[in-house]
Structure formats: C-alpha cells, structure tokens
Amino acid sequence: MKLWLADFFSMGGYGLYVWLSYGVVTVVLVGHLYLSCYKFRKAKRDVYRWLHQHKTEQVHK
Amino acid sequence: MVWKFLYKLASPQYFYQISGSLLPWFGIIAIILFIVGLFSGLVLAPADYQQGDAFRIMYIHVPSAFMSLFIYALMTFCAVLSLVWKIKMADLVIKASISLGAWLAFLALLTGSIWGKPMWGGWWIWDPRLTSELILLFIYLGIYALQQAIPHRDNAAKAVAILLIVGFVDIPIIHYSVSWWNSLHQGATLVQFAKPTIAPSMLYPLLIMMVAFLSYYVSLMMVTVRGELLQREKKSRWVSQLIVADDRLKSAR
C-alpha cells in the first residue's frame, strides 16, 4: 500500500509537473466556485436590504 | 418544442425559476463526474509508453482548453442573440461567462506549458496552436477590460457583443491549427468519422472530465446569472415576492 502511494505521488518521476498542474487547476476552480456563490449571496442580501428600505420609504410617504 | 423552451429562457423570471431547479442537478453531476474522472484518469488509466505518467496532465489540460473554446463559442452565439434579437438575457450569460472562460484559457496554457517542459524540453514554443490560444486569452482579457471600461450597462453589452463576434475568427484557427500548419502540438485525437487513435482506457476518463468541466461551467454560470438577475430586476414584483417568500421561510425555521 505504502509503495503504491509512493508510486502514485511520484507519477513515474513526473510528480512535480503533474501535481503542480492539478494543484493550480483545483485552486482556480474551487476559488471560482466560492466567488460565484459569495457573489450570489451578496446580491440576494443587497436586494433584500434595498427592498426593505424601499418598502419603508413607501410606508412613510 | 426546443425552440419554445429557448424562447422562454429570454424571460428573466422563467430563467431564474428553471435555473433554480436545474442548478442542483448540474452541481451533483459535476461533483460525481469529477470524482469518477479523476479516479479513472489518475489511477485506472495505464501509463503512456512514451510519456509515462506525465500524460495524466491531459485530463485537466484538454478539458480546460476545450471549455475555453466552448465558452467563447457560446458567448458568440449569445452576442448574436443580443445584437440581432435584442435578448437581454444573452448579455447576462456573456457577462457571467467571461471570467471563467479567460481563466480556463490561462489554465490550458499553464498546464500545457508545465506538460511541455518535460516532454518538449521547454516551457513555451511559438507553435500555431499555443500562439492562437494565447491570442484567445488576450481576446478574453480585452473583452473583460472593455466590459469594465464602459459605465453604461447596455452600451457595454453592445460593445462586448461586437468584440466577441470579431474575435470568433480565432476559434477555428485554434481548432484547425494542428492540421493547417506544422505544429509540434498533438493532432486531433477525436476525428469525426474515424475510430479515435487513443486507447479507450485513456479516452473515457478524458470524456468524463470534459463533461465534468462542462457541468461545472453551467452551474457557475447559472449561479452568477441568478445573482445578476436579482439585482437587475429588483423593482419587479416577482423578485420582491421571491425575497419575501424566502424571508418567511427563513423566519419560519
């Protein structure tokens, strides 16, 4: 098992190249995922606040 | 029937509703396909007799490159919809896709470069495919810059749509560069009417990863469009009803 894992991580000697590539791609894709969800939640919050403010203004008119 | 569905997508409310129900599916599909694809690509697929295990970079390099082209083609289609039929939803899809498309073009170049170092002996070569993909990245960046530079939203959308269509000429250049010129880059593996030249055990993980990237893109695009839609349509009744209903649901918990 240990030998297999060692082989797996070394990727036939090309480990640095393979894992560097996979690492960068993972960071970018996960980062984008997080950013998109964050932007959506922020949009929802902003619209909620705007609606709340707008309704309050209407009541006060 | 398909045309009717596409027509309906032009309505913000309908798009919001349908994307809301489709989103979890695309997300789950993306997760499952990534897991299956990565496992079969990194573990199950046999090592290449020439490149050894380094070829496994293909499983992220090819999907990134493919998606950078696919997203650009989709954006061009939306640009036509926007300019000819004045469909505003198309502008939203474009705006939501630029960033990821650009990043994927960059990742294609980066992973290709890292793969090229041990295989070709260098980080970069002015090869037709590499050069045209680099130009695509510059086009993406130009579109992003143009979009940010124009403050008036609809004017920005129009300018972006025009630039997108002009830049589309690069897409067939990238695709056919390996057959039109003497390219160091590998030729087309998946040819329309012939048997693929790649072994099935290496091909299937690649196809899985490509669909995984596609599902991932569709999910993120829908999330981004939904957020933008809420902000643009905040004055409309369906948005206020939605937010109020959501609020009631939260306070009921």
PDB file of C-alpha atoms in Angstrom:
ATOM      1  CA  MET A   1       0.000   0.000   0.000  1.00  0.00           C
ATOM      2  CA  LYS A   2       2.800   2.381   1.015  1.00  0.00           C
ATOM      3  CA  LEU A   3       4.741   1.501  -2.118  1.00  0.00           C
ATOM      4  CA  TRP A   4       1.680   2.115  -4.265  1.00  0.00           C
ATOM      5  CA  LEU A   5       1.115   5.520  -2.673  1.00  0.00           C
ATOM      6  CA  ALA A   6       4.769   6.427  -3.200  1.00  0.00           C
ATOM      7  CA  ASP A   7       4.469   5.431  -6.851  1.00  0.00           C
ATOM      8  CA  PHE A   8       1.235   7.347  -7.175  1.00  0.00           C
ATOM      9  CA  PHE A   9       2.689  10.583  -5.804  1.00  0.00           C
ATOM     10  CA  SER A  10       5.879  10.313  -7.811  1.00  0.00           C
ATOM     11  CA  MET A  11       3.900   9.791 -11.048  1.00  0.00           C
ATOM     12  CA  GLY A  12       6.807   7.958 -12.666  1.00  0.00           C
ATOM     13  CA  GLY A  13       9.182  10.782 -11.825  1.00  0.00           C
ATOM     14  CA  TYR A  14       6.925  13.484 -13.235  1.00  0.00           C
ATOM     15  CA  GLY A  15       5.244  14.165  -9.888  1.00  0.00           C
ATOM     16  CA  LEU A  16       6.222  17.829  -9.711  1.00  0.00           C
ATOM     17  CA  TYR A  17       4.705  18.610 -13.108  1.00  0.00           C
ATOM     18  CA  VAL A  18       1.549  16.568 -12.666  1.00  0.00           C
ATOM     19  CA  TRP A  19       0.709  17.735  -9.152  1.00  0.00           C
ATOM     20  CA  LEU A  20       1.626  21.350  -9.868  1.00  0.00           C
ATOM     21  CA  SER A  21      -0.842  21.341 -12.779  1.00  0.00           C
ATOM     22  CA  TYR A  22      -3.599  19.631 -10.812  1.00  0.00           C
ATOM     23  CA  GLY A  23      -2.954  21.937  -7.862  1.00  0.00           C
ATOM     24  CA  VAL A  24      -3.300  25.146  -9.852  1.00  0.00           C
ATOM     25  CA  VAL A  25      -6.428  23.932 -11.625  1.00  0.00           C
ATOM     26  CA  THR A  26      -8.002  22.889  -8.312  1.00  0.00           C
ATOM     27  CA  VAL A  27      -7.250  26.264  -6.723  1.00  0.00           C
ATOM     28  CA  VAL A  28      -8.721  28.166  -9.673  1.00  0.00           C
ATOM     29  CA  LEU A  29     -11.854  26.031  -9.972  1.00  0.00           C
ATOM     30  CA  VAL A  30     -12.591  25.928  -6.241  1.00  0.00           C
ATOM     31  CA  GLY A  31     -11.832  29.637  -5.988  1.00  0.00           C
ATOM     32  CA  HIS A  32     -14.276  30.411  -8.767  1.00  0.00           C
ATOM     33  CA  LEU A  33     -16.907  28.257  -7.126  1.00  0.00           C
ATOM     34  CA  TYR A  34     -16.511  30.077  -3.848  1.00  0.00           C
ATOM     35  CA  LEU A  35     -16.512  33.500  -5.512  1.00  0.00           C
ATOM     36  CA  SER A  36     -19.654  32.805  -7.533  1.00  0.00           C
ATOM     37  CA  CYS A  37     -21.596  31.593  -4.513  1.00  0.00           C
ATOM     38  CA  TYR A  38     -20.379  34.555  -2.481  1.00  0.00           C
ATOM     39  CA  LYS A  39     -21.491  36.997  -5.189  1.00  0.00           C
ATOM     40  CA  PHE A  40     -24.926  35.385  -5.361  1.00  0.00           C
ATOM     41  CA  ARG A  41     -25.462  35.521  -1.618  1.00  0.00           C
ATOM     42  CA  LYS A  42     -24.291  39.140  -1.565  1.00  0.00           C
ATOM     43  CA  ALA A  43     -26.680  40.026  -4.409  1.00  0.00           C
ATOM     44  CA  LYS A  44     -29.546  38.437  -2.532  1.00  0.00           C
ATOM     45  CA  ARG A  45     -28.672  40.342   0.646  1.00  0.00           C
ATOM     46  CA  ASP A  46     -28.335  43.650  -1.208  1.00  0.00           C
ATOM     47  CA  VAL A  47     -31.671  43.211  -2.953  1.00  0.00           C
ATOM     48  CA  TYR A  48     -33.296  42.282   0.352  1.00  0.00           C
ATOM     49  CA  ARG A  49     -31.932  45.411   2.001  1.00  0.00           C
ATOM     50  CA  TRP A  50     -32.970  47.564  -0.935  1.00  0.00           C
ATOM     51  CA  LEU A  51     -36.499  46.133  -0.907  1.00  0.00           C
ATOM     52  CA  HIS A  52     -36.753  46.628   2.827  1.00  0.00           C
ATOM     53  CA  GLN A  53     -35.589  50.233   2.506  1.00  0.00           C
ATOM     54  CA  HIS A  54     -37.895  50.855  -0.421  1.00  0.00           C
ATOM     55  CA  LYS A  55     -40.899  49.452   1.448  1.00  0.00           C
ATOM     56  CA  THR A  56     -40.113  51.585   4.494  1.00  0.00           C
ATOM     57  CA  GLU A  57     -39.920  54.663   2.272  1.00  0.00           C
ATOM     58  CA  GLN A  58     -43.259  53.809   0.737  1.00  0.00           C
ATOM     59  CA  VAL A  59     -44.862  53.419   4.161  1.00  0.00           C
ATOM     60  CA  HIS A  60     -43.504  56.792   5.258  1.00  0.00           C
ATOM     61  CA  LYS A  61     -44.812  58.633   2.184  1.00  0.00           C
TER      62      LYS A  61
ATOM     63  CA  MET B   1     -40.507  22.316 -28.698  1.00  0.00           C
ATOM     64  CA  VAL B   2     -36.852  23.081 -28.082  1.00  0.00           C
ATOM     65  CA  TRP B   3     -37.259  26.495 -29.705  1.00  0.00           C
ATOM     66  CA  LYS B   4     -40.179  27.276 -27.390  1.00  0.00           C
ATOM     67  CA  PHE B   5     -38.005  26.406 -24.409  1.00  0.00           C
ATOM     68  CA  LEU B   6     -35.190  28.640 -25.679  1.00  0.00           C
ATOM     69  CA  TYR B   7     -37.616  31.497 -26.285  1.00  0.00           C
ATOM     70  CA  LYS B   8     -38.865  31.179 -22.715  1.00  0.00           C
ATOM     71  CA  LEU B   9     -35.308  31.418 -21.413  1.00  0.00           C
ATOM     72  CA  ALA B  10     -35.269  35.013 -22.634  1.00  0.00           C
ATOM     73  CA  SER B  11     -37.650  35.877 -19.791  1.00  0.00           C
ATOM     74  CA  PRO B  12     -35.765  36.762 -16.594  1.00  0.00           C
ATOM     75  CA  GLN B  13     -38.352  35.219 -14.301  1.00  0.00           C
ATOM     76  CA  TYR B  14     -38.527  31.982 -16.246  1.00  0.00           C
ATOM     77  CA  PHE B  15     -34.738  31.750 -16.453  1.00  0.00           C
ATOM     78  CA  TYR B  16     -34.485  32.293 -12.706  1.00  0.00           C
ATOM     79  CA  GLN B  17     -37.049  29.579 -11.998  1.00  0.00           C
ATOM     80  CA  ILE B  18     -35.674  26.983 -14.395  1.00  0.00           C
ATOM     81  CA  SER B  19     -32.065  27.624 -13.387  1.00  0.00           C
ATOM     82  CA  GLY B  20     -33.121  27.246  -9.759  1.00  0.00           C
ATOM     83  CA  SER B  21     -34.454  23.757 -10.372  1.00  0.00           C
ATOM     84  CA  LEU B  22     -31.635  22.675 -12.715  1.00  0.00           C
ATOM     85  CA  LEU B  23     -28.773  24.036 -10.627  1.00  0.00           C
ATOM     86  CA  PRO B  24     -28.591  21.245  -8.004  1.00  0.00           C
ATOM     87  CA  TRP B  25     -28.574  18.636 -10.790  1.00  0.00           C
ATOM     88  CA  PHE B  26     -25.718  20.229 -12.677  1.00  0.00           C
ATOM     89  CA  GLY B  27     -23.839  20.625  -9.412  1.00  0.00           C
ATOM     90  CA  ILE B  28     -24.270  16.993  -8.401  1.00  0.00           C
ATOM     91  CA  ILE B  29     -23.374  15.779 -11.889  1.00  0.00           C
ATOM     92  CA  ALA B  30     -20.236  17.923 -11.836  1.00  0.00           C
ATOM     93  CA  ILE B  31     -19.133  16.557  -8.454  1.00  0.00           C
ATOM     94  CA  ILE B  32     -19.761  12.918  -9.389  1.00  0.00           C
ATOM     95  CA  LEU B  33     -18.072  13.245 -12.774  1.00  0.00           C
ATOM     96  CA  PHE B  34     -15.039  14.980 -11.267  1.00  0.00           C
ATOM     97  CA  ILE B  35     -14.611  12.189  -8.735  1.00  0.00           C
ATOM     98  CA  VAL B  36     -15.088   9.418 -11.298  1.00  0.00           C
ATOM     99  CA  GLY B  37     -12.995  11.198 -13.924  1.00  0.00           C
ATOM    100  CA  LEU B  38     -10.110  11.980 -11.601  1.00  0.00           C
ATOM    101  CA  PHE B  39     -10.026   8.468 -10.202  1.00  0.00           C
ATOM    102  CA  SER B  40     -10.099   6.798 -13.608  1.00  0.00           C
ATOM    103  CA  GLY B  41      -7.640   9.301 -15.051  1.00  0.00           C
ATOM    104  CA  LEU B  42      -5.113   9.306 -12.233  1.00  0.00           C
ATOM    105  CA  VAL B  43      -5.399   5.695 -11.052  1.00  0.00           C
ATOM    106  CA  LEU B  44      -7.096   3.424 -13.558  1.00  0.00           C
ATOM    107  CA  ALA B  45      -5.740   4.662 -16.890  1.00  0.00           C
ATOM    108  CA  PRO B  46      -2.470   2.943 -17.799  1.00  0.00           C
ATOM    109  CA  ALA B  47       0.735   4.949 -18.162  1.00  0.00           C
ATOM    110  CA  ASP B  48       1.662   6.046 -21.663  1.00  0.00           C
ATOM    111  CA  TYR B  49       4.510   4.097 -23.256  1.00  0.00           C
ATOM    112  CA  GLN B  50       6.250   7.299 -24.346  1.00  0.00           C
ATOM    113  CA  GLN B  51       5.248   9.883 -21.756  1.00  0.00           C
ATOM    114  CA  GLY B  52       4.764   7.700 -18.701  1.00  0.00           C
ATOM    115  CA  ASP B  53       2.517   9.221 -16.057  1.00  0.00           C
ATOM    116  CA  ALA B  54       3.089  12.782 -17.265  1.00  0.00           C
ATOM    117  CA  PHE B  55       0.329  12.332 -19.837  1.00  0.00           C
ATOM    118  CA  ARG B  56      -2.196  12.478 -16.988  1.00  0.00           C
ATOM    119  CA  ILE B  57      -1.951  16.262 -17.209  1.00  0.00           C
ATOM    120  CA  MET B  58      -4.108  15.737 -20.304  1.00  0.00           C
ATOM    121  CA  TYR B  59      -7.098  15.128 -18.030  1.00  0.00           C
ATOM    122  CA  ILE B  60      -7.119  18.767 -16.955  1.00  0.00           C
ATOM    123  CA  HIS B  61      -5.323  20.361 -19.899  1.00  0.00           C
ATOM    124  CA  VAL B  62      -7.715  19.185 -22.624  1.00  0.00           C
ATOM    125  CA  PRO B  63     -10.957  19.975 -20.749  1.00  0.00           C
ATOM    126  CA  SER B  64      -9.642  23.462 -19.875  1.00  0.00           C
ATOM    127  CA  ALA B  65      -8.704  24.157 -23.474  1.00  0.00           C
ATOM    128  CA  PHE B  66     -11.930  22.690 -24.817  1.00  0.00           C
ATOM    129  CA  MET B  67     -14.010  24.700 -22.374  1.00  0.00           C
ATOM    130  CA  SER B  68     -12.178  27.937 -23.196  1.00  0.00           C
ATOM    131  CA  LEU B  69     -13.254  27.417 -26.805  1.00  0.00           C
ATOM    132  CA  PHE B  70     -16.741  26.203 -25.951  1.00  0.00           C
ATOM    133  CA  ILE B  71     -17.442  29.136 -23.649  1.00  0.00           C
ATOM    134  CA  TYR B  72     -16.218  31.570 -26.285  1.00  0.00           C
ATOM    135  CA  ALA B  73     -18.438  29.955 -28.932  1.00  0.00           C
ATOM    136  CA  LEU B  74     -21.417  30.064 -26.558  1.00  0.00           C
ATOM    137  CA  MET B  75     -20.742  33.720 -25.779  1.00  0.00           C
ATOM    138  CA  THR B  76     -20.556  34.478 -29.513  1.00  0.00           C
ATOM    139  CA  PHE B  77     -23.936  32.795 -30.001  1.00  0.00           C
ATOM    140  CA  CYS B  78     -25.319  34.936 -27.165  1.00  0.00           C
ATOM    141  CA  ALA B  79     -23.739  38.009 -28.743  1.00  0.00           C
ATOM    142  CA  VAL B  80     -25.678  37.346 -31.936  1.00  0.00           C
ATOM    143  CA  LEU B  81     -28.882  36.845 -29.904  1.00  0.00           C
ATOM    144  CA  SER B  82     -28.225  40.122 -28.151  1.00  0.00           C
ATOM    145  CA  LEU B  83     -27.401  42.193 -31.225  1.00  0.00           C
ATOM    146  CA  VAL B  84     -29.963  40.767 -33.638  1.00  0.00           C
ATOM    147  CA  TRP B  85     -32.902  39.886 -31.388  1.00  0.00           C
ATOM    148  CA  LYS B  86     -32.141  42.267 -28.515  1.00  0.00           C
ATOM    149  CA  ILE B  87     -32.400  39.487 -25.932  1.00  0.00           C
ATOM    150  CA  LYS B  88     -31.018  40.938 -22.709  1.00  0.00           C
ATOM    151  CA  MET B  89     -30.665  37.543 -21.010  1.00  0.00           C
ATOM    152  CA  ALA B  90     -27.966  36.765 -23.566  1.00  0.00           C
ATOM    153  CA  ASP B  91     -25.953  39.741 -22.277  1.00  0.00           C
ATOM    154  CA  LEU B  92     -26.192  38.313 -18.780  1.00  0.00           C
ATOM    155  CA  VAL B  93     -24.909  34.929 -19.888  1.00  0.00           C
ATOM    156  CA  ILE B  94     -21.978  36.643 -21.617  1.00  0.00           C
ATOM    157  CA  LYS B  95     -21.150  38.734 -18.564  1.00  0.00           C
ATOM    158  CA  ALA B  96     -21.270  35.641 -16.358  1.00  0.00           C
ATOM    159  CA  SER B  97     -19.003  33.606 -18.627  1.00  0.00           C
ATOM    160  CA  ILE B  98     -16.114  35.941 -19.474  1.00  0.00           C
ATOM    161  CA  SER B  99     -14.173  35.434 -16.268  1.00  0.00           C
ATOM    162  CA  LEU B 100     -14.293  31.645 -16.190  1.00  0.00           C
ATOM    163  CA  GLY B 101     -13.583  31.412 -19.915  1.00  0.00           C
ATOM    164  CA  ALA B 102     -10.481  33.579 -19.530  1.00  0.00           C
ATOM    165  CA  TRP B 103      -9.243  31.597 -16.552  1.00  0.00           C
ATOM    166  CA  LEU B 104      -9.717  28.321 -18.432  1.00  0.00           C
ATOM    167  CA  ALA B 105      -7.750  29.649 -21.393  1.00  0.00           C
ATOM    168  CA  PHE B 106      -5.000  30.624 -18.948  1.00  0.00           C
ATOM    169  CA  LEU B 107      -5.124  27.183 -17.299  1.00  0.00           C
ATOM    170  CA  ALA B 108      -4.927  25.484 -20.686  1.00  0.00           C
ATOM    171  CA  LEU B 109      -1.782  27.453 -21.464  1.00  0.00           C
ATOM    172  CA  LEU B 110      -0.298  26.947 -17.996  1.00  0.00           C
ATOM    173  CA  THR B 111      -0.935  23.189 -17.764  1.00  0.00           C
ATOM    174  CA  GLY B 112       0.218  22.826 -21.356  1.00  0.00           C
ATOM    175  CA  SER B 113       3.408  24.690 -20.525  1.00  0.00           C
ATOM    176  CA  ILE B 114       4.051  22.551 -17.445  1.00  0.00           C
ATOM    177  CA  TRP B 115       3.419  19.430 -19.523  1.00  0.00           C
ATOM    178  CA  GLY B 116       5.674  20.745 -22.269  1.00  0.00           C
ATOM    179  CA  LYS B 117       8.670  21.269 -20.027  1.00  0.00           C
ATOM    180  CA  PRO B 118       9.482  17.560 -19.520  1.00  0.00           C
ATOM    181  CA  MET B 119       8.003  16.401 -22.842  1.00  0.00           C
ATOM    182  CA  TRP B 120       9.121  19.028 -25.327  1.00  0.00           C
ATOM    183  CA  GLY B 121      12.074  20.339 -23.371  1.00  0.00           C
ATOM    184  CA  GLY B 122      10.806  23.881 -22.905  1.00  0.00           C
ATOM    185  CA  TRP B 123       8.130  25.965 -21.224  1.00  0.00           C
ATOM    186  CA  TRP B 124       6.985  27.680 -24.401  1.00  0.00           C
ATOM    187  CA  ILE B 125       7.192  27.497 -28.163  1.00  0.00           C
ATOM    188  CA  TRP B 126       5.675  29.806 -30.789  1.00  0.00           C
ATOM    189  CA  ASP B 127       3.667  26.935 -32.161  1.00  0.00           C
ATOM    190  CA  PRO B 128       0.433  27.713 -34.104  1.00  0.00           C
ATOM    191  CA  ARG B 129      -1.876  26.166 -31.541  1.00  0.00           C
ATOM    192  CA  LEU B 130      -0.165  27.652 -28.497  1.00  0.00           C
ATOM    193  CA  THR B 131       0.079  31.064 -30.134  1.00  0.00           C
ATOM    194  CA  SER B 132      -3.562  31.135 -31.232  1.00  0.00           C
ATOM    195  CA  GLU B 133      -4.699  30.024 -27.751  1.00  0.00           C
ATOM    196  CA  LEU B 134      -2.569  32.803 -26.253  1.00  0.00           C
ATOM    197  CA  ILE B 135      -4.282  35.235 -28.622  1.00  0.00           C
ATOM    198  CA  LEU B 136      -7.617  33.870 -27.389  1.00  0.00           C
ATOM    199  CA  LEU B 137      -6.576  34.670 -23.835  1.00  0.00           C
ATOM    200  CA  PHE B 138      -5.715  38.215 -24.912  1.00  0.00           C
ATOM    201  CA  ILE B 139      -9.117  38.495 -26.616  1.00  0.00           C
ATOM    202  CA  TYR B 140     -10.810  37.331 -23.429  1.00  0.00           C
ATOM    203  CA  LEU B 141      -8.866  39.890 -21.397  1.00  0.00           C
ATOM    204  CA  GLY B 142      -9.725  42.585 -23.948  1.00  0.00           C
ATOM    205  CA  ILE B 143     -13.413  41.731 -23.684  1.00  0.00           C
ATOM    206  CA  TYR B 144     -13.252  41.842 -19.909  1.00  0.00           C
ATOM    207  CA  ALA B 145     -11.461  45.206 -19.972  1.00  0.00           C
ATOM    208  CA  LEU B 146     -13.940  46.647 -22.471  1.00  0.00           C
ATOM    209  CA  GLN B 147     -16.853  45.446 -20.395  1.00  0.00           C
ATOM    210  CA  GLN B 148     -15.455  47.107 -17.276  1.00  0.00           C
ATOM    211  CA  ALA B 149     -14.468  50.299 -19.075  1.00  0.00           C
ATOM    212  CA  ILE B 150     -17.908  51.368 -20.296  1.00  0.00           C
ATOM    213  CA  PRO B 151     -20.102  52.592 -17.440  1.00  0.00           C
ATOM    214  CA  HIS B 152     -23.410  52.443 -19.295  1.00  0.00           C
ATOM    215  CA  ARG B 153     -24.536  48.835 -18.984  1.00  0.00           C
ATOM    216  CA  ASP B 154     -26.320  48.382 -22.300  1.00  0.00           C
ATOM    217  CA  ASN B 155     -23.622  50.174 -24.282  1.00  0.00           C
ATOM    218  CA  ALA B 156     -21.006  47.983 -22.630  1.00  0.00           C
ATOM    219  CA  ALA B 157     -23.018  44.895 -23.543  1.00  0.00           C
ATOM    220  CA  LYS B 158     -23.284  46.012 -27.158  1.00  0.00           C
ATOM    221  CA  ALA B 159     -19.552  46.751 -27.453  1.00  0.00           C
ATOM    222  CA  VAL B 160     -18.690  43.418 -25.864  1.00  0.00           C
ATOM    223  CA  ALA B 161     -21.032  41.584 -28.232  1.00  0.00           C
ATOM    224  CA  ILE B 162     -19.366  43.157 -31.253  1.00  0.00           C
ATOM    225  CA  LEU B 163     -15.858  42.409 -29.994  1.00  0.00           C
ATOM    226  CA  LEU B 164     -16.895  38.823 -29.268  1.00  0.00           C
ATOM    227  CA  ILE B 165     -18.109  38.266 -32.805  1.00  0.00           C
ATOM    228  CA  VAL B 166     -14.954  39.817 -34.281  1.00  0.00           C
ATOM    229  CA  GLY B 167     -12.754  37.641 -32.071  1.00  0.00           C
ATOM    230  CA  PHE B 168     -14.605  34.466 -33.027  1.00  0.00           C
ATOM    231  CA  VAL B 169     -12.319  34.080 -36.048  1.00  0.00           C
ATOM    232  CA  ASP B 170      -9.662  32.747 -33.640  1.00  0.00           C
ATOM    233  CA  ILE B 171     -11.734  29.702 -32.682  1.00  0.00           C
ATOM    234  CA  PRO B 172     -11.492  27.751 -35.957  1.00  0.00           C
ATOM    235  CA  ILE B 173      -7.863  28.882 -36.211  1.00  0.00           C
ATOM    236  CA  ILE B 174      -7.086  27.252 -32.864  1.00  0.00           C
ATOM    237  CA  HIS B 175      -9.027  24.126 -33.736  1.00  0.00           C
ATOM    238  CA  TYR B 176      -7.512  23.580 -37.180  1.00  0.00           C
ATOM    239  CA  SER B 177      -4.043  24.925 -36.406  1.00  0.00           C
ATOM    240  CA  VAL B 178      -2.709  21.400 -35.867  1.00  0.00           C
ATOM    241  CA  SER B 179      -3.726  20.350 -39.370  1.00  0.00           C
ATOM    242  CA  TRP B 180      -3.181  23.608 -41.249  1.00  0.00           C
ATOM    243  CA  TRP B 181       0.396  24.176 -40.053  1.00  0.00           C
ATOM    244  CA  ASN B 182       3.428  22.172 -38.974  1.00  0.00           C
ATOM    245  CA  SER B 183       2.563  22.018 -35.316  1.00  0.00           C
ATOM    246  CA  LEU B 184       4.516  20.415 -32.509  1.00  0.00           C
ATOM    247  CA  HIS B 185       1.231  20.106 -30.632  1.00  0.00           C
ATOM    248  CA  GLN B 186      -0.564  16.771 -30.894  1.00  0.00           C
ATOM    249  CA  GLY B 187      -3.035  16.478 -33.752  1.00  0.00           C
ATOM    250  CA  ALA B 188      -6.758  15.842 -33.410  1.00  0.00           C
ATOM    251  CA  THR B 189      -7.431  12.653 -31.463  1.00  0.00           C
ATOM    252  CA  LEU B 190     -11.192  12.675 -31.802  1.00  0.00           C
ATOM    253  CA  VAL B 191     -11.898  12.709 -35.511  1.00  0.00           C
ATOM    254  CA  GLN B 192     -15.475  12.847 -36.730  1.00  0.00           C
ATOM    255  CA  PHE B 193     -15.928   9.652 -38.707  1.00  0.00           C
ATOM    256  CA  ALA B 194     -12.876   7.614 -37.860  1.00  0.00           C
ATOM    257  CA  LYS B 195     -12.045   5.460 -34.860  1.00  0.00           C
ATOM    258  CA  PRO B 196     -10.199   7.501 -32.222  1.00  0.00           C
ATOM    259  CA  THR B 197      -6.466   6.874 -32.151  1.00  0.00           C
ATOM    260  CA  ILE B 198      -6.347   6.919 -28.344  1.00  0.00           C
ATOM    261  CA  ALA B 199      -6.864   3.781 -26.232  1.00  0.00           C
ATOM    262  CA  PRO B 200     -10.362   3.514 -24.672  1.00  0.00           C
ATOM    263  CA  SER B 201      -8.974   3.227 -21.134  1.00  0.00           C
ATOM    264  CA  MET B 202      -7.334   6.609 -21.648  1.00  0.00           C
ATOM    265  CA  LEU B 203     -10.203   8.120 -23.633  1.00  0.00           C
ATOM    266  CA  TYR B 204     -13.116   7.503 -21.285  1.00  0.00           C
ATOM    267  CA  PRO B 205     -11.662   9.419 -18.320  1.00  0.00           C
ATOM    268  CA  LEU B 206     -10.978  12.285 -20.719  1.00  0.00           C
ATOM    269  CA  LEU B 207     -14.578  12.362 -21.916  1.00  0.00           C
ATOM    270  CA  ILE B 208     -15.809  12.170 -18.329  1.00  0.00           C
ATOM    271  CA  MET B 209     -13.568  15.077 -17.313  1.00  0.00           C
ATOM    272  CA  MET B 210     -14.758  17.145 -20.259  1.00  0.00           C
ATOM    273  CA  VAL B 211     -18.391  16.689 -19.255  1.00  0.00           C
ATOM    274  CA  ALA B 212     -17.413  17.393 -15.630  1.00  0.00           C
ATOM    275  CA  PHE B 213     -15.875  20.716 -16.639  1.00  0.00           C
ATOM    276  CA  LEU B 214     -18.939  21.475 -18.752  1.00  0.00           C
ATOM    277  CA  SER B 215     -21.366  20.806 -15.869  1.00  0.00           C
ATOM    278  CA  TYR B 216     -19.163  22.863 -13.596  1.00  0.00           C
ATOM    279  CA  TYR B 217     -19.256  25.803 -16.007  1.00  0.00           C
ATOM    280  CA  VAL B 218     -23.040  25.596 -16.474  1.00  0.00           C
ATOM    281  CA  SER B 219     -23.591  25.532 -12.694  1.00  0.00           C
ATOM    282  CA  LEU B 220     -21.372  28.537 -12.053  1.00  0.00           C
ATOM    283  CA  MET B 221     -22.787  30.464 -14.989  1.00  0.00           C
ATOM    284  CA  MET B 222     -26.317  29.922 -13.679  1.00  0.00           C
ATOM    285  CA  VAL B 223     -25.353  30.996 -10.147  1.00  0.00           C
ATOM    286  CA  THR B 224     -23.747  34.189 -11.463  1.00  0.00           C
ATOM    287  CA  VAL B 225     -26.647  34.993 -13.799  1.00  0.00           C
ATOM    288  CA  ARG B 226     -29.143  34.452 -10.988  1.00  0.00           C
ATOM    289  CA  GLY B 227     -27.358  36.924  -8.740  1.00  0.00           C
ATOM    290  CA  GLU B 228     -27.167  39.495 -11.504  1.00  0.00           C
ATOM    291  CA  LEU B 229     -30.850  38.933 -12.367  1.00  0.00           C
ATOM    292  CA  LEU B 230     -31.991  39.602  -8.816  1.00  0.00           C
ATOM    293  CA  GLN B 231     -30.156  42.907  -8.814  1.00  0.00           C
ATOM    294  CA  ARG B 232     -31.358  43.987 -12.237  1.00  0.00           C
ATOM    295  CA  GLU B 233     -34.964  43.017 -11.669  1.00  0.00           C
ATOM    296  CA  LYS B 234     -35.229  44.148  -8.039  1.00  0.00           C
ATOM    297  CA  LYS B 235     -38.006  46.571  -8.902  1.00  0.00           C
ATOM    298  CA  SER B 236     -40.189  43.862 -10.369  1.00  0.00           C
ATOM    299  CA  ARG B 237     -42.903  42.052  -8.487  1.00  0.00           C
ATOM    300  CA  TRP B 238     -41.569  38.542  -8.952  1.00  0.00           C
ATOM    301  CA  VAL B 239     -38.300  39.466  -7.225  1.00  0.00           C
ATOM    302  CA  SER B 240     -39.984  41.107  -4.265  1.00  0.00           C
ATOM    303  CA  GLN B 241     -42.325  38.144  -3.939  1.00  0.00           C
ATOM    304  CA  LEU B 242     -39.393  35.784  -4.091  1.00  0.00           C
ATOM    305  CA  ILE B 243     -37.389  37.635  -1.433  1.00  0.00           C
ATOM    306  CA  VAL B 244     -40.416  37.961   0.843  1.00  0.00           C
ATOM    307  CA  ALA B 245     -41.216  34.265   0.466  1.00  0.00           C
ATOM    308  CA  ASP B 246     -37.587  33.393   1.143  1.00  0.00           C
ATOM    309  CA  ASP B 247     -37.614  35.635   4.198  1.00  0.00           C
ATOM    310  CA  ARG B 248     -40.762  34.000   5.551  1.00  0.00           C
ATOM    311  CA  LEU B 249     -39.219  30.588   5.021  1.00  0.00           C
ATOM    312  CA  LYS B 250     -36.138  31.621   6.984  1.00  0.00           C
ATOM    313  CA  SER B 251     -38.063  33.085   9.901  1.00  0.00           C
ATOM    314  CA  ALA B 252     -40.380  30.065   9.987  1.00  0.00           C
ATOM    315  CA  ARG B 253     -37.384  27.753  10.627  1.00  0.00           C
TER     316      ARG B 253
END
